[in-house]
mmCIF file of C-alpha atoms and ligand atoms in Angstrom:
data_model
loop_
_atom_site.group_PDB
_atom_site.id
_atom_site.type_symbol
_atom_site.label_atom_id
_atom_site.label_comp_id
_atom_site.label_asym_id
_atom_site.label_seq_id
_atom_site.Cartn_x
_atom_site.Cartn_y
_atom_site.Cartn_z
ATOM 1 C CA UNK H 1124 71.829 187.035 208.616
ATOM 2 C CA UNK H 1125 73.900 184.300 206.969
ATOM 3 C CA UNK H 1126 72.836 182.717 203.683
ATOM 4 C CA UNK H 1127 73.709 179.178 204.756
ATOM 5 C CA UNK H 1128 74.989 177.314 207.811
ATOM 6 C CA UNK H 1129 76.462 173.831 207.583
ATOM 7 C CA UNK H 1130 76.185 172.352 211.057
ATOM 8 C CA UNK H 1131 78.325 169.622 212.557
ATOM 9 C CA UNK H 1132 80.946 169.199 209.823
ATOM 10 C CA UNK H 1133 84.087 167.257 210.710
ATOM 11 C CA UNK H 1134 87.333 169.094 209.936
ATOM 12 C CA UNK H 1135 90.348 167.422 208.387
ATOM 13 C CA UNK H 1136 92.855 169.218 210.603
ATOM 14 C CA UNK H 1137 91.885 167.773 213.990
ATOM 15 C CA UNK H 1138 88.689 165.760 213.466
ATOM 16 C CA UNK H 1139 86.636 168.255 215.491
ATOM 17 C CA UNK H 1140 83.116 169.179 214.383
ATOM 18 C CA UNK H 1141 82.237 172.800 213.613
ATOM 19 C CA UNK H 1142 79.532 174.939 212.053
ATOM 20 C CA UNK H 1143 80.379 176.740 208.836
ATOM 21 C CA UNK H 1144 78.613 180.001 208.068
ATOM 22 C CA UNK H 1145 78.423 181.231 204.472
ATOM 23 C CA UNK H 1146 77.446 184.673 203.260
ATOM 24 C CA UNK H 1147 77.533 186.190 199.766
ATOM 25 C CA UNK H 1148 79.354 183.150 198.384
ATOM 26 C CA UNK H 1149 82.194 183.271 200.922
ATOM 27 C CA UNK H 1150 83.063 181.595 204.195
ATOM 28 C CA UNK H 1151 81.882 184.045 206.873
ATOM 29 C CA UNK H 1152 82.431 182.139 210.110
ATOM 30 C CA UNK H 1153 83.835 178.736 211.093
ATOM 31 C CA UNK H 1154 83.310 177.804 214.710
ATOM 32 C CA UNK H 1155 81.569 175.346 217.016
ATOM 33 C CA UNK H 1156 78.059 176.327 218.143
ATOM 34 C CA UNK H 1157 77.513 179.118 215.625
ATOM 35 C CA UNK H 1158 74.441 181.051 216.804
ATOM 36 C CA UNK H 1159 73.850 183.477 213.912
ATOM 37 C CA UNK H 1160 70.540 183.126 212.032
ATOM 38 C CA UNK H 1161 70.614 181.825 208.452
ATOM 39 C CA UNK H 1162 68.236 181.458 205.522
ATOM 40 C CA UNK H 1163 69.162 177.778 205.111
ATOM 41 C CA UNK H 1164 70.751 175.084 207.267
ATOM 42 C CA UNK H 1165 72.362 171.799 206.224
ATOM 43 C CA UNK H 1166 73.050 169.122 208.844
ATOM 44 C CA UNK H 1167 76.422 167.569 207.974
ATOM 45 C CA UNK H 1168 75.811 164.712 210.474
ATOM 46 C CA UNK H 1169 79.502 164.766 211.504
ATOM 47 C CA UNK H 1170 80.576 163.995 207.931
ATOM 48 C CA UNK H 1171 84.079 164.870 206.851
ATOM 49 C CA UNK H 1172 84.346 168.235 205.100
ATOM 50 C CA UNK H 1173 87.082 168.903 202.573
ATOM 51 C CA UNK H 1174 87.914 171.647 200.103
ATOM 52 C CA UNK H 1175 86.795 170.559 196.625
ATOM 53 C CA UNK H 1176 88.726 167.964 194.692
ATOM 54 C CA UNK H 1177 91.088 169.233 192.013
ATOM 55 C CA UNK H 1178 91.309 167.424 188.680
ATOM 56 C CA UNK H 1179 94.862 168.271 187.645
ATOM 57 C CA UNK H 1180 94.886 166.586 184.251
ATOM 58 C CA UNK H 1181 92.051 165.498 181.986
ATOM 59 C CA UNK H 1182 91.193 165.669 178.297
ATOM 60 C CA UNK H 1183 87.611 166.903 178.164
ATOM 61 C CA UNK H 1184 87.673 167.306 174.361
ATOM 62 C CA UNK H 1185 88.209 163.561 173.911
ATOM 63 C CA UNK H 1186 85.982 162.394 176.807
ATOM 64 C CA UNK H 1187 83.125 160.003 176.050
ATOM 65 C CA UNK H 1188 84.351 159.103 172.549
ATOM 66 C CA UNK H 1189 85.485 155.523 173.310
ATOM 67 C CA UNK H 1190 84.570 153.209 170.418
ATOM 68 C CA UNK H 1191 83.967 156.047 167.941
ATOM 69 C CA UNK H 1192 84.551 154.973 165.243
ATOM 70 C CA UNK H 1193 86.503 151.984 166.635
ATOM 71 C CA UNK H 1194 87.717 150.766 170.011
ATOM 72 C CA UNK H 1195 91.371 150.788 170.983
ATOM 73 C CA UNK H 1196 91.797 147.015 171.114
ATOM 74 C CA UNK H 1197 95.538 146.889 171.875
ATOM 75 C CA UNK H 1198 95.246 149.279 174.822
ATOM 76 C CA UNK H 1199 98.396 151.149 173.783
ATOM 77 C CA UNK H 1200 98.929 154.894 173.837
ATOM 78 C CA UNK H 1201 99.835 154.762 170.165
ATOM 79 C CA UNK H 1202 96.651 153.006 169.019
ATOM 80 C CA UNK H 1203 94.788 155.569 171.124
ATOM 81 C CA UNK H 1204 96.419 158.394 169.141
ATOM 82 C CA UNK H 1205 95.431 156.631 165.872
ATOM 83 C CA UNK H 1206 91.810 156.123 166.989
ATOM 84 C CA UNK H 1207 91.597 159.745 168.107
ATOM 85 C CA UNK H 1208 92.935 161.016 164.768
ATOM 86 C CA UNK H 1209 89.986 159.219 163.109
ATOM 87 C CA UNK H 1210 87.444 160.640 165.553
ATOM 88 C CA UNK H 1211 89.023 164.107 165.390
ATOM 89 C CA UNK H 1212 88.115 164.359 161.709
ATOM 90 C CA UNK H 1213 84.409 164.407 162.636
ATOM 91 C CA UNK H 1214 84.562 166.954 165.491
ATOM 92 C CA UNK H 1215 82.081 169.792 165.718
ATOM 93 C CA UNK H 1216 81.874 172.455 168.411
ATOM 94 C CA UNK H 1217 78.458 171.182 169.556
ATOM 95 C CA UNK H 1218 79.828 167.652 169.830
ATOM 96 C CA UNK H 1219 82.731 168.799 172.049
ATOM 97 C CA UNK H 1220 80.506 171.040 174.182
ATOM 98 C CA UNK H 1221 77.984 168.239 174.770
ATOM 99 C CA UNK H 1222 80.549 165.594 175.796
ATOM 100 C CA UNK H 1223 82.730 167.933 177.870
ATOM 101 C CA UNK H 1224 79.691 169.281 179.723
ATOM 102 C CA UNK H 1225 78.568 165.777 180.596
ATOM 103 C CA UNK H 1226 82.045 164.797 181.847
ATOM 104 C CA UNK H 1227 82.175 167.991 183.953
ATOM 105 C CA UNK H 1228 78.809 167.053 185.478
ATOM 106 C CA UNK H 1229 80.260 163.664 186.448
ATOM 107 C CA UNK H 1230 83.237 165.347 188.080
ATOM 108 C CA UNK H 1231 81.170 167.954 189.937
ATOM 109 C CA UNK H 1232 78.882 165.174 191.204
ATOM 110 C CA UNK H 1233 81.999 163.683 192.806
ATOM 111 C CA UNK H 1234 83.087 166.983 194.366
ATOM 112 C CA UNK H 1235 85.502 168.342 191.743
ATOM 113 C CA UNK H 1236 85.320 172.129 191.279
ATOM 114 C CA UNK H 1237 88.725 172.862 189.693
ATOM 115 C CA UNK H 1238 89.677 171.172 186.428
ATOM 116 C CA UNK H 1239 92.705 171.471 184.170
ATOM 117 C CA UNK H 1240 91.832 170.151 180.726
ATOM 118 C CA UNK H 1241 94.292 169.640 177.914
ATOM 119 C CA UNK H 1242 92.791 170.418 174.502
ATOM 120 C CA UNK H 1243 94.217 169.116 171.237
ATOM 121 C CA UNK H 1244 95.247 172.028 168.997
ATOM 122 C CA UNK H 1245 96.590 170.035 166.019
ATOM 123 C CA UNK H 1246 93.319 170.561 164.146
ATOM 124 C CA UNK H 1247 93.892 173.643 161.920
ATOM 125 C CA UNK H 1248 90.381 174.960 162.674
ATOM 126 C CA UNK H 1249 90.931 174.700 166.470
ATOM 127 C CA UNK H 1250 87.387 173.348 166.766
ATOM 128 C CA UNK H 1251 88.010 171.672 170.128
ATOM 129 C CA UNK H 1252 89.691 174.739 171.655
ATOM 130 C CA UNK H 1253 86.937 177.085 170.486
ATOM 131 C CA UNK H 1254 84.331 174.729 171.956
ATOM 132 C CA UNK H 1255 86.194 174.334 175.249
ATOM 133 C CA UNK H 1256 86.541 178.110 175.629
ATOM 134 C CA UNK H 1257 82.733 178.298 175.414
ATOM 135 C CA UNK H 1258 82.448 175.549 178.038
ATOM 136 C CA UNK H 1259 84.975 177.297 180.282
ATOM 137 C CA UNK H 1260 83.078 180.576 180.063
ATOM 138 C CA UNK H 1261 79.653 179.044 180.656
ATOM 139 C CA UNK H 1262 80.917 177.071 183.677
ATOM 140 C CA UNK H 1263 82.990 179.910 185.142
ATOM 141 C CA UNK H 1264 80.454 181.048 187.773
ATOM 142 C CA UNK H 1265 80.575 177.634 189.486
ATOM 143 C CA UNK H 1266 83.392 175.476 188.098
ATOM 144 C CA UNK H 1267 86.943 176.691 187.469
ATOM 145 C CA UNK H 1268 88.314 175.248 184.232
ATOM 146 C CA UNK H 1269 91.846 175.800 182.942
ATOM 147 C CA UNK H 1270 92.665 174.947 179.345
ATOM 148 C CA UNK H 1271 96.043 173.775 178.038
ATOM 149 C CA UNK H 1272 96.941 174.215 174.346
ATOM 150 C CA UNK H 1273 98.034 170.628 173.786
ATOM 151 C CA UNK H 1274 99.739 169.543 170.527
ATOM 152 C CA UNK H 1275 98.704 165.860 170.512
ATOM 153 C CA UNK H 1276 100.666 165.043 167.325
ATOM 154 C CA UNK H 1277 103.762 167.098 168.250
ATOM 155 C CA UNK H 1278 104.534 170.810 167.872
ATOM 156 C CA UNK H 1279 106.979 170.148 165.032
ATOM 157 C CA UNK H 1280 104.820 167.467 163.383
ATOM 158 C CA UNK H 1281 103.524 169.965 160.863
ATOM 159 C CA UNK H 1282 104.517 173.482 159.782
ATOM 160 C CA UNK H 1283 101.202 174.875 160.970
ATOM 161 C CA UNK H 1284 101.079 173.616 164.564
ATOM 162 C CA UNK H 1285 103.322 176.304 166.143
ATOM 163 C CA UNK H 1286 101.003 179.016 164.780
ATOM 164 C CA UNK H 1287 97.938 177.052 165.927
ATOM 165 C CA UNK H 1288 99.438 176.830 169.403
ATOM 166 C CA UNK H 1289 99.913 180.586 169.501
ATOM 167 C CA UNK H 1290 96.399 181.207 168.187
ATOM 168 C CA UNK H 1291 94.983 178.903 170.906
ATOM 169 C CA UNK H 1292 96.838 180.929 173.532
ATOM 170 C CA UNK H 1293 95.518 184.175 172.051
ATOM 171 C CA UNK H 1294 91.991 182.745 172.082
ATOM 172 C CA UNK H 1295 92.272 182.110 175.812
ATOM 173 C CA UNK H 1296 94.257 178.987 176.705
ATOM 174 C CA UNK H 1297 95.572 179.296 180.263
ATOM 175 C CA UNK H 1298 98.606 177.077 179.750
ATOM 176 C CA UNK H 1299 100.902 175.887 176.997
ATOM 177 C CA UNK H 1300 101.559 172.182 176.430
ATOM 178 C CA UNK H 1301 104.036 170.003 174.553
ATOM 179 C CA UNK H 1302 104.707 166.310 173.954
ATOM 180 C CA UNK H 1303 108.489 166.086 173.446
ATOM 181 C CA UNK H 1304 108.765 162.274 173.542
ATOM 182 C CA UNK H 1305 106.420 162.099 170.523
ATOM 183 C CA UNK H 1306 108.460 164.464 168.324
ATOM 184 C CA UNK H 1307 110.490 162.886 165.506
ATOM 185 C CA UNK H 1308 113.880 163.272 167.168
ATOM 186 C CA UNK H 1309 115.388 164.055 170.562
ATOM 187 C CA UNK H 1310 116.444 167.439 169.137
ATOM 188 C CA UNK H 1311 112.900 168.202 167.997
ATOM 189 C CA UNK H 1312 111.704 167.273 171.484
ATOM 190 C CA UNK H 1313 114.077 169.786 173.093
ATOM 191 C CA UNK H 1314 113.093 172.428 170.544
ATOM 192 C CA UNK H 1315 109.389 171.808 171.210
ATOM 193 C CA UNK H 1316 109.918 172.504 174.911
ATOM 194 C CA UNK H 1317 111.687 175.772 174.107
ATOM 195 C CA UNK H 1318 108.776 176.792 171.882
ATOM 196 C CA UNK H 1319 106.201 175.970 174.586
ATOM 197 C CA UNK H 1320 108.074 177.761 177.360
ATOM 198 C CA UNK H 1321 108.741 180.719 175.048
ATOM 199 C CA UNK H 1322 105.011 181.056 174.322
ATOM 200 C CA UNK H 1323 104.201 180.922 178.036
ATOM 201 C CA UNK H 1324 106.721 183.686 178.693
ATOM 202 C CA UNK H 1325 105.433 185.822 175.837
ATOM 203 C CA UNK H 1326 101.775 185.635 176.924
ATOM 204 C CA UNK H 1327 102.148 185.189 180.698
ATOM 205 C CA UNK H 1328 100.725 181.669 180.761
ATOM 206 C CA UNK H 1329 101.389 178.488 182.737
ATOM 207 C CA UNK H 1330 103.145 175.453 181.214
ATOM 208 C CA UNK H 1331 101.955 171.841 181.411
ATOM 209 C CA UNK H 1332 103.839 169.289 179.323
ATOM 210 C CA UNK H 1333 103.017 165.675 178.539
ATOM 211 C CA UNK H 1334 106.550 164.663 179.414
ATOM 212 C CA UNK H 1335 108.161 161.249 178.892
ATOM 213 C CA UNK H 1336 104.854 159.371 178.731
ATOM 214 C CA UNK H 1337 106.588 156.208 177.560
ATOM 215 C CA UNK H 1338 108.320 153.204 179.137
ATOM 216 C CA UNK H 1339 111.602 154.094 177.399
ATOM 217 C CA UNK H 1340 114.227 154.753 180.064
ATOM 218 C CA UNK H 1341 116.117 156.825 177.448
ATOM 219 C CA UNK H 1342 113.293 159.371 177.283
ATOM 220 C CA UNK H 1343 114.725 162.190 179.361
ATOM 221 C CA UNK H 1344 112.845 165.419 178.740
ATOM 222 C CA UNK H 1345 111.992 166.118 182.392
ATOM 223 C CA UNK H 1346 115.569 167.321 182.911
ATOM 224 C CA UNK H 1347 115.180 169.742 179.981
ATOM 225 C CA UNK H 1348 111.843 171.063 181.259
ATOM 226 C CA UNK H 1349 113.197 171.405 184.783
ATOM 227 C CA UNK H 1350 116.219 173.367 183.505
ATOM 228 C CA UNK H 1351 113.943 175.663 181.471
ATOM 229 C CA UNK H 1352 111.696 176.240 184.508
ATOM 230 C CA UNK H 1353 114.757 177.198 186.524
ATOM 231 C CA UNK H 1354 116.467 179.385 183.928
ATOM 232 C CA UNK H 1355 113.361 181.287 182.827
ATOM 233 C CA UNK H 1356 112.221 181.850 186.400
ATOM 234 C CA UNK H 1357 108.847 180.273 185.594
ATOM 235 C CA UNK H 1358 109.582 177.620 188.239
ATOM 236 C CA UNK H 1359 106.351 176.417 189.878
ATOM 237 C CA UNK H 1360 104.294 177.787 186.995
ATOM 238 C CA UNK H 1361 105.592 174.749 185.092
ATOM 239 C CA UNK H 1362 104.208 171.201 185.350
ATOM 240 C CA UNK H 1363 105.472 167.881 184.043
ATOM 241 C CA UNK H 1364 102.579 165.488 183.455
ATOM 242 C CA UNK H 1365 102.839 161.696 183.328
ATOM 243 C CA UNK H 1366 106.680 161.308 183.418
ATOM 244 C CA UNK H 1367 106.110 157.543 183.288
ATOM 245 C CA UNK H 1368 109.625 156.884 181.938
ATOM 246 C CA UNK H 1369 110.869 157.849 185.416
ATOM 247 C CA UNK H 1370 109.443 154.528 186.558
ATOM 248 C CA UNK H 1371 112.149 152.872 184.440
ATOM 249 C CA UNK H 1372 115.132 155.149 185.173
ATOM 250 C CA UNK H 1373 118.051 153.727 187.102
ATOM 251 C CA UNK H 1374 118.343 154.812 190.726
ATOM 252 C CA UNK H 1375 121.429 156.991 190.220
ATOM 253 C CA UNK H 1376 119.886 159.053 187.425
ATOM 254 C CA UNK H 1377 116.488 159.367 189.156
ATOM 255 C CA UNK H 1378 118.156 160.520 192.350
ATOM 256 C CA UNK H 1379 120.090 163.268 190.560
ATOM 257 C CA UNK H 1380 117.073 164.282 188.482
ATOM 258 C CA UNK H 1381 114.702 164.637 191.433
ATOM 259 C CA UNK H 1382 117.184 166.821 193.297
ATOM 260 C CA UNK H 1383 117.280 169.145 190.269
ATOM 261 C CA UNK H 1384 113.462 169.117 190.062
ATOM 262 C CA UNK H 1385 113.172 170.035 193.739
ATOM 263 C CA UNK H 1386 115.456 172.982 192.983
ATOM 264 C CA UNK H 1387 113.470 174.196 189.979
ATOM 265 C CA UNK H 1388 110.075 173.983 191.719
ATOM 266 C CA UNK H 1389 108.561 171.895 188.907
ATOM 267 C CA UNK H 1390 105.123 170.386 189.672
ATOM 268 C CA UNK H 1391 104.357 166.793 188.710
ATOM 269 C CA UNK H 1392 101.032 165.252 187.743
ATOM 270 C CA UNK H 1393 100.594 161.479 187.663
ATOM 271 C CA UNK H 1394 97.558 159.796 186.154
ATOM 272 C CA UNK H 1395 97.599 156.406 187.873
ATOM 273 C CA UNK H 1396 94.448 154.917 186.309
ATOM 274 C CA UNK H 1397 95.665 155.555 182.791
ATOM 275 C CA UNK H 1398 99.388 155.104 183.460
ATOM 276 C CA UNK H 1399 98.912 151.608 184.813
ATOM 277 C CA UNK H 1400 96.560 150.802 181.941
ATOM 278 C CA UNK H 1401 98.655 152.154 179.026
ATOM 279 C CA UNK H 1402 102.204 151.545 180.235
ATOM 280 C CA UNK H 1403 103.982 148.198 180.303
ATOM 281 C CA UNK H 1404 102.122 147.111 177.148
ATOM 282 C CA UNK H 1405 105.356 146.133 175.403
ATOM 283 C CA UNK H 1406 106.686 144.169 178.390
ATOM 284 C CA UNK H 1407 106.309 140.428 178.754
ATOM 285 C CA UNK H 1408 106.782 139.601 182.454
ATOM 286 C CA UNK H 1409 107.487 141.230 184.827
ATOM 287 C CA UNK H 1410 105.299 144.107 183.603
ATOM 288 C CA UNK H 1411 106.181 147.592 184.783
ATOM 289 C CA UNK H 1412 103.511 149.671 186.526
ATOM 290 C CA UNK H 1413 104.483 152.838 184.675
ATOM 291 C CA UNK H 1414 103.483 155.219 187.474
ATOM 292 C CA UNK H 1415 106.095 157.896 188.058
ATOM 293 C CA UNK H 1416 107.896 158.078 191.414
ATOM 294 C CA UNK H 1417 105.200 159.911 193.322
ATOM 295 C CA UNK H 1418 106.070 158.336 196.642
ATOM 296 C CA UNK H 1419 109.688 159.459 196.489
ATOM 297 C CA UNK H 1420 108.804 162.915 195.133
ATOM 298 C CA UNK H 1421 106.228 163.553 197.846
ATOM 299 C CA UNK H 1422 108.739 162.495 200.496
ATOM 300 C CA UNK H 1423 111.181 165.073 199.070
ATOM 301 C CA UNK H 1424 108.592 167.860 199.241
ATOM 302 C CA UNK H 1425 108.101 168.069 195.461
ATOM 303 C CA UNK H 1426 104.520 169.042 194.591
ATOM 304 C CA UNK H 1427 102.675 166.039 193.128
ATOM 305 C CA UNK H 1428 99.016 165.978 192.149
ATOM 306 C CA UNK H 1429 96.827 163.511 190.277
ATOM 307 C CA UNK H 1430 94.487 163.407 187.307
ATOM 308 C CA UNK H 1431 92.152 161.094 185.422
ATOM 309 C CA UNK H 1432 93.835 161.864 182.083
ATOM 310 C CA UNK H 1433 91.040 160.130 180.189
ATOM 311 C CA UNK H 1434 87.386 159.384 180.779
ATOM 312 C CA UNK H 1435 85.793 156.859 178.430
ATOM 313 C CA UNK H 1436 87.881 157.797 175.376
ATOM 314 C CA UNK H 1437 90.315 156.139 172.920
ATOM 315 C CA UNK H 1438 92.974 155.835 175.644
ATOM 316 C CA UNK H 1439 90.851 154.566 178.525
ATOM 317 C CA UNK H 1440 87.546 152.690 178.387
ATOM 318 C CA UNK H 1441 86.565 153.472 181.992
ATOM 319 C CA UNK H 1442 86.255 156.420 184.414
ATOM 320 C CA UNK H 1443 83.317 158.222 185.992
ATOM 321 C CA UNK H 1444 84.877 161.451 187.263
ATOM 322 C CA UNK H 1445 85.768 160.502 190.830
ATOM 323 C CA UNK H 1446 89.122 161.723 192.139
ATOM 324 C CA UNK H 1447 88.766 159.158 194.942
ATOM 325 C CA UNK H 1448 88.901 156.497 192.213
ATOM 326 C CA UNK H 1449 92.149 158.066 190.920
ATOM 327 C CA UNK H 1450 93.573 158.321 194.444
ATOM 328 C CA UNK H 1451 92.611 154.730 195.240
ATOM 329 C CA UNK H 1452 94.708 153.505 192.302
ATOM 330 C CA UNK H 1453 97.603 155.752 193.400
ATOM 331 C CA UNK H 1454 97.554 154.206 196.876
ATOM 332 C CA UNK H 1455 97.944 150.750 195.315
ATOM 333 C CA UNK H 1456 100.182 151.381 192.310
ATOM 334 C CA UNK H 1457 102.633 153.545 194.257
ATOM 335 C CA UNK H 1458 102.360 151.370 197.380
ATOM 336 C CA UNK H 1459 101.480 154.402 199.479
ATOM 337 C CA UNK H 1460 99.629 152.411 202.121
ATOM 338 C CA UNK H 1461 101.187 153.878 205.266
ATOM 339 C CA UNK H 1462 98.654 156.005 207.167
ATOM 340 C CA UNK H 1463 100.525 159.238 206.509
ATOM 341 C CA UNK H 1464 101.128 158.168 202.920
ATOM 342 C CA UNK H 1465 97.403 157.679 202.361
ATOM 343 C CA UNK H 1466 96.791 161.155 203.764
ATOM 344 C CA UNK H 1467 99.443 162.405 201.344
ATOM 345 C CA UNK H 1468 97.545 160.817 198.443
ATOM 346 C CA UNK H 1469 94.350 162.571 199.553
ATOM 347 C CA UNK H 1470 96.389 165.795 199.638
ATOM 348 C CA UNK H 1471 97.399 165.078 195.995
ATOM 349 C CA UNK H 1472 93.767 165.306 194.821
ATOM 350 C CA UNK H 1473 93.037 168.443 196.872
ATOM 351 C CA UNK H 1474 95.670 170.946 198.098
ATOM 352 C CA UNK H 1475 98.523 169.731 195.876
ATOM 353 C CA UNK H 1476 96.222 169.987 192.853
ATOM 354 C CA UNK H 1477 95.402 173.558 193.845
ATOM 355 C CA UNK H 1478 99.135 174.284 193.889
ATOM 356 C CA UNK H 1479 99.634 172.749 190.437
ATOM 357 C CA UNK H 1480 96.763 174.858 189.070
ATOM 358 C CA UNK H 1481 98.341 177.903 190.710
ATOM 359 C CA UNK H 1482 95.136 178.785 192.571
ATOM 360 C CA UNK H 1483 96.898 180.705 195.321
ATOM 361 C CA UNK H 1484 95.380 181.338 198.745
ATOM 362 C CA UNK H 1485 91.758 181.403 197.548
ATOM 363 C CA UNK H 1486 91.612 177.604 197.861
ATOM 364 C CA UNK H 1487 90.711 176.155 201.239
ATOM 365 C CA UNK H 1488 88.076 176.330 203.959
ATOM 366 C CA UNK H 1489 89.158 179.638 205.454
ATOM 367 C CA UNK H 1490 87.081 182.707 206.365
ATOM 368 C CA UNK H 1491 87.043 185.108 203.424
ATOM 369 C CA UNK H 1492 87.666 182.447 200.761
ATOM 370 C CA UNK H 1493 85.056 181.403 198.184
ATOM 371 C CA UNK H 1494 82.683 178.996 199.942
ATOM 372 C CA UNK H 1495 83.666 175.835 198.074
ATOM 373 C CA UNK H 1496 83.479 172.522 199.942
ATOM 374 C CA UNK H 1497 82.471 168.896 199.808
ATOM 375 C CA UNK H 1498 80.756 166.874 202.535
ATOM 376 C CA UNK H 1499 81.947 163.300 202.122
ATOM 377 C CA UNK H 1500 80.142 160.277 203.538
ATOM 378 C CA UNK H 1501 83.227 159.495 205.651
ATOM 379 C CA UNK H 1502 84.916 160.376 208.948
ATOM 380 C CA UNK H 1503 88.340 161.204 207.492
ATOM 381 C CA UNK H 1504 90.608 160.930 204.436
ATOM 382 C CA UNK H 1505 91.467 157.271 204.969
ATOM 383 C CA UNK H 1506 87.818 156.319 205.371
ATOM 384 C CA UNK H 1507 86.943 158.236 202.193
ATOM 385 C CA UNK H 1508 89.694 156.475 200.231
ATOM 386 C CA UNK H 1509 88.743 153.008 201.500
ATOM 387 C CA UNK H 1510 85.005 153.378 200.961
ATOM 388 C CA UNK H 1511 85.195 155.560 197.842
ATOM 389 C CA UNK H 1512 82.747 157.736 199.716
ATOM 390 C CA UNK H 1513 79.913 159.569 198.039
ATOM 391 C CA UNK H 1514 80.013 163.368 197.961
ATOM 392 C CA UNK H 1515 76.803 163.970 199.929
ATOM 393 C CA UNK H 1516 76.807 167.711 199.278
ATOM 394 C CA UNK H 1517 78.986 169.763 196.935
ATOM 395 C CA UNK H 1518 78.953 173.540 197.438
ATOM 396 C CA UNK H 1519 80.424 176.060 195.019
ATOM 397 C CA UNK H 1520 80.561 179.740 196.015
ATOM 398 C CA UNK H 1521 77.912 179.115 198.628
ATOM 399 C CA UNK H 1522 75.520 177.286 196.300
ATOM 400 C CA UNK H 1523 74.656 173.586 196.468
ATOM 401 C CA UNK H 1524 75.655 172.246 193.028
ATOM 402 C CA UNK H 1525 75.354 168.489 193.651
ATOM 403 C CA UNK H 1526 73.849 166.100 196.169
ATOM 404 C CA UNK H 1527 74.302 162.335 196.396
ATOM 405 C CA UNK H 1528 72.381 159.972 198.624
ATOM 406 C CA UNK H 1529 74.742 157.132 199.587
ATOM 407 C CA UNK H 1530 73.536 153.643 198.683
ATOM 408 C CA UNK H 1531 71.732 151.659 201.379
ATOM 409 C CA UNK H 1532 72.161 147.878 201.353
ATOM 410 C CA UNK H 1533 70.201 145.382 203.435
ATOM 411 C CA UNK H 1534 71.516 141.859 204.070
ATOM 412 C CA UNK H 1535 69.504 138.782 205.025
ATOM 413 C CA UNK H 1536 71.663 135.816 206.042
ATOM 414 C CA UNK H 1537 69.242 133.849 208.145
ATOM 415 C CA UNK H 1538 68.745 136.377 210.938
ATOM 416 C CA UNK H 1539 66.606 139.456 210.640
ATOM 417 C CA UNK H 1540 67.398 141.685 207.647
ATOM 418 C CA UNK H 1541 69.604 144.618 208.553
ATOM 419 C CA UNK H 1542 71.485 147.438 206.876
ATOM 420 C CA UNK H 1543 75.173 146.998 206.070
ATOM 421 C CA UNK H 1544 77.446 149.338 207.997
ATOM 422 C CA UNK H 1545 80.956 149.605 206.531
ATOM 423 C CA UNK H 1546 82.429 151.158 209.670
ATOM 424 C CA UNK H 1547 84.592 148.724 211.640
HETATM 425 FE FE1 FE2 J 837 97.133 163.461 179.055
#
């Protein structure tokens, strides 16, 4: 007796419809015309089924603080850091837990079940990290949350931050961060990367660096991080986030750099909503888009995934937790509008994200894996991207954790009122 059968779900691989049997939180059988009895049945109505979305980069400790105490009026990264330093002074654990939990609910409602959150560790009391460890533990049965010890103000900005980083790792951070372009000098930036990678080696953690998040074409820390990933053997356990300066590199340098990155196995995470919003702020016209070269990297086989970065915080006054929203911006900003390119962008918010988070083979709709899936109100990836489809049903480890009823609109233009159908 199965616990749950999802009937008539449309697979990504070939568009065929199958029944998915779930037992004890795992995929038990995936086949057409499944005849086994089950305690519960869900009719997927030929909706597209996908493994859960992966949020590769978000800051849950800062989420939902936009306007507190003041709004970021210039829209720059640097005013965002100033506004956050004001808000940070008033943090409590309960405050962080409440906001992060709400943001996670938004993401789960949109089909996200794996989240990598950076957490600012420049506060000597590590209030945000302690709170986020509680959130991670309480969510663990249903939502997988990774935490990155992230030094927002720079590792070498104060004598105490290196020790705070190490304490955050000891407390339970899954990955070590850095922000080399925000250190006082180029040399400090290089040193900060060595410290971060050294900590990851010492404690067996992953690495995820805010790397070259600036429009300055002279900001060149990706090459340092890539070399460290190669030389330490950490390779694909290392991720470069943002890398917006790559948007401004000359072709010759970018070409050489990406070949080296392909060799080292470095993962990249772009945050197109926030990159296009924060970057180019010091340009007149033409204004740069500031999104790193995801199209070229994907074509080279480099692993690229996507994140929100910010949700309603000092750096971004929008966001509601939908990875389809993030992917939609990537399609436009990176001009990835070819049919295969759009499929590649969908891959960036699912399988490629799983690779960045180092989830291994437990991710995916395969017999024996944890029964995690999303039924989208769509026929395929392209349809989901175009319509920003609702996640009708979200299942984590065999349990329904979110349901959305898609909106129904009726039009009356002289003839008889009828429902709007967005299919061609
Ligand atoms: Fe970030």
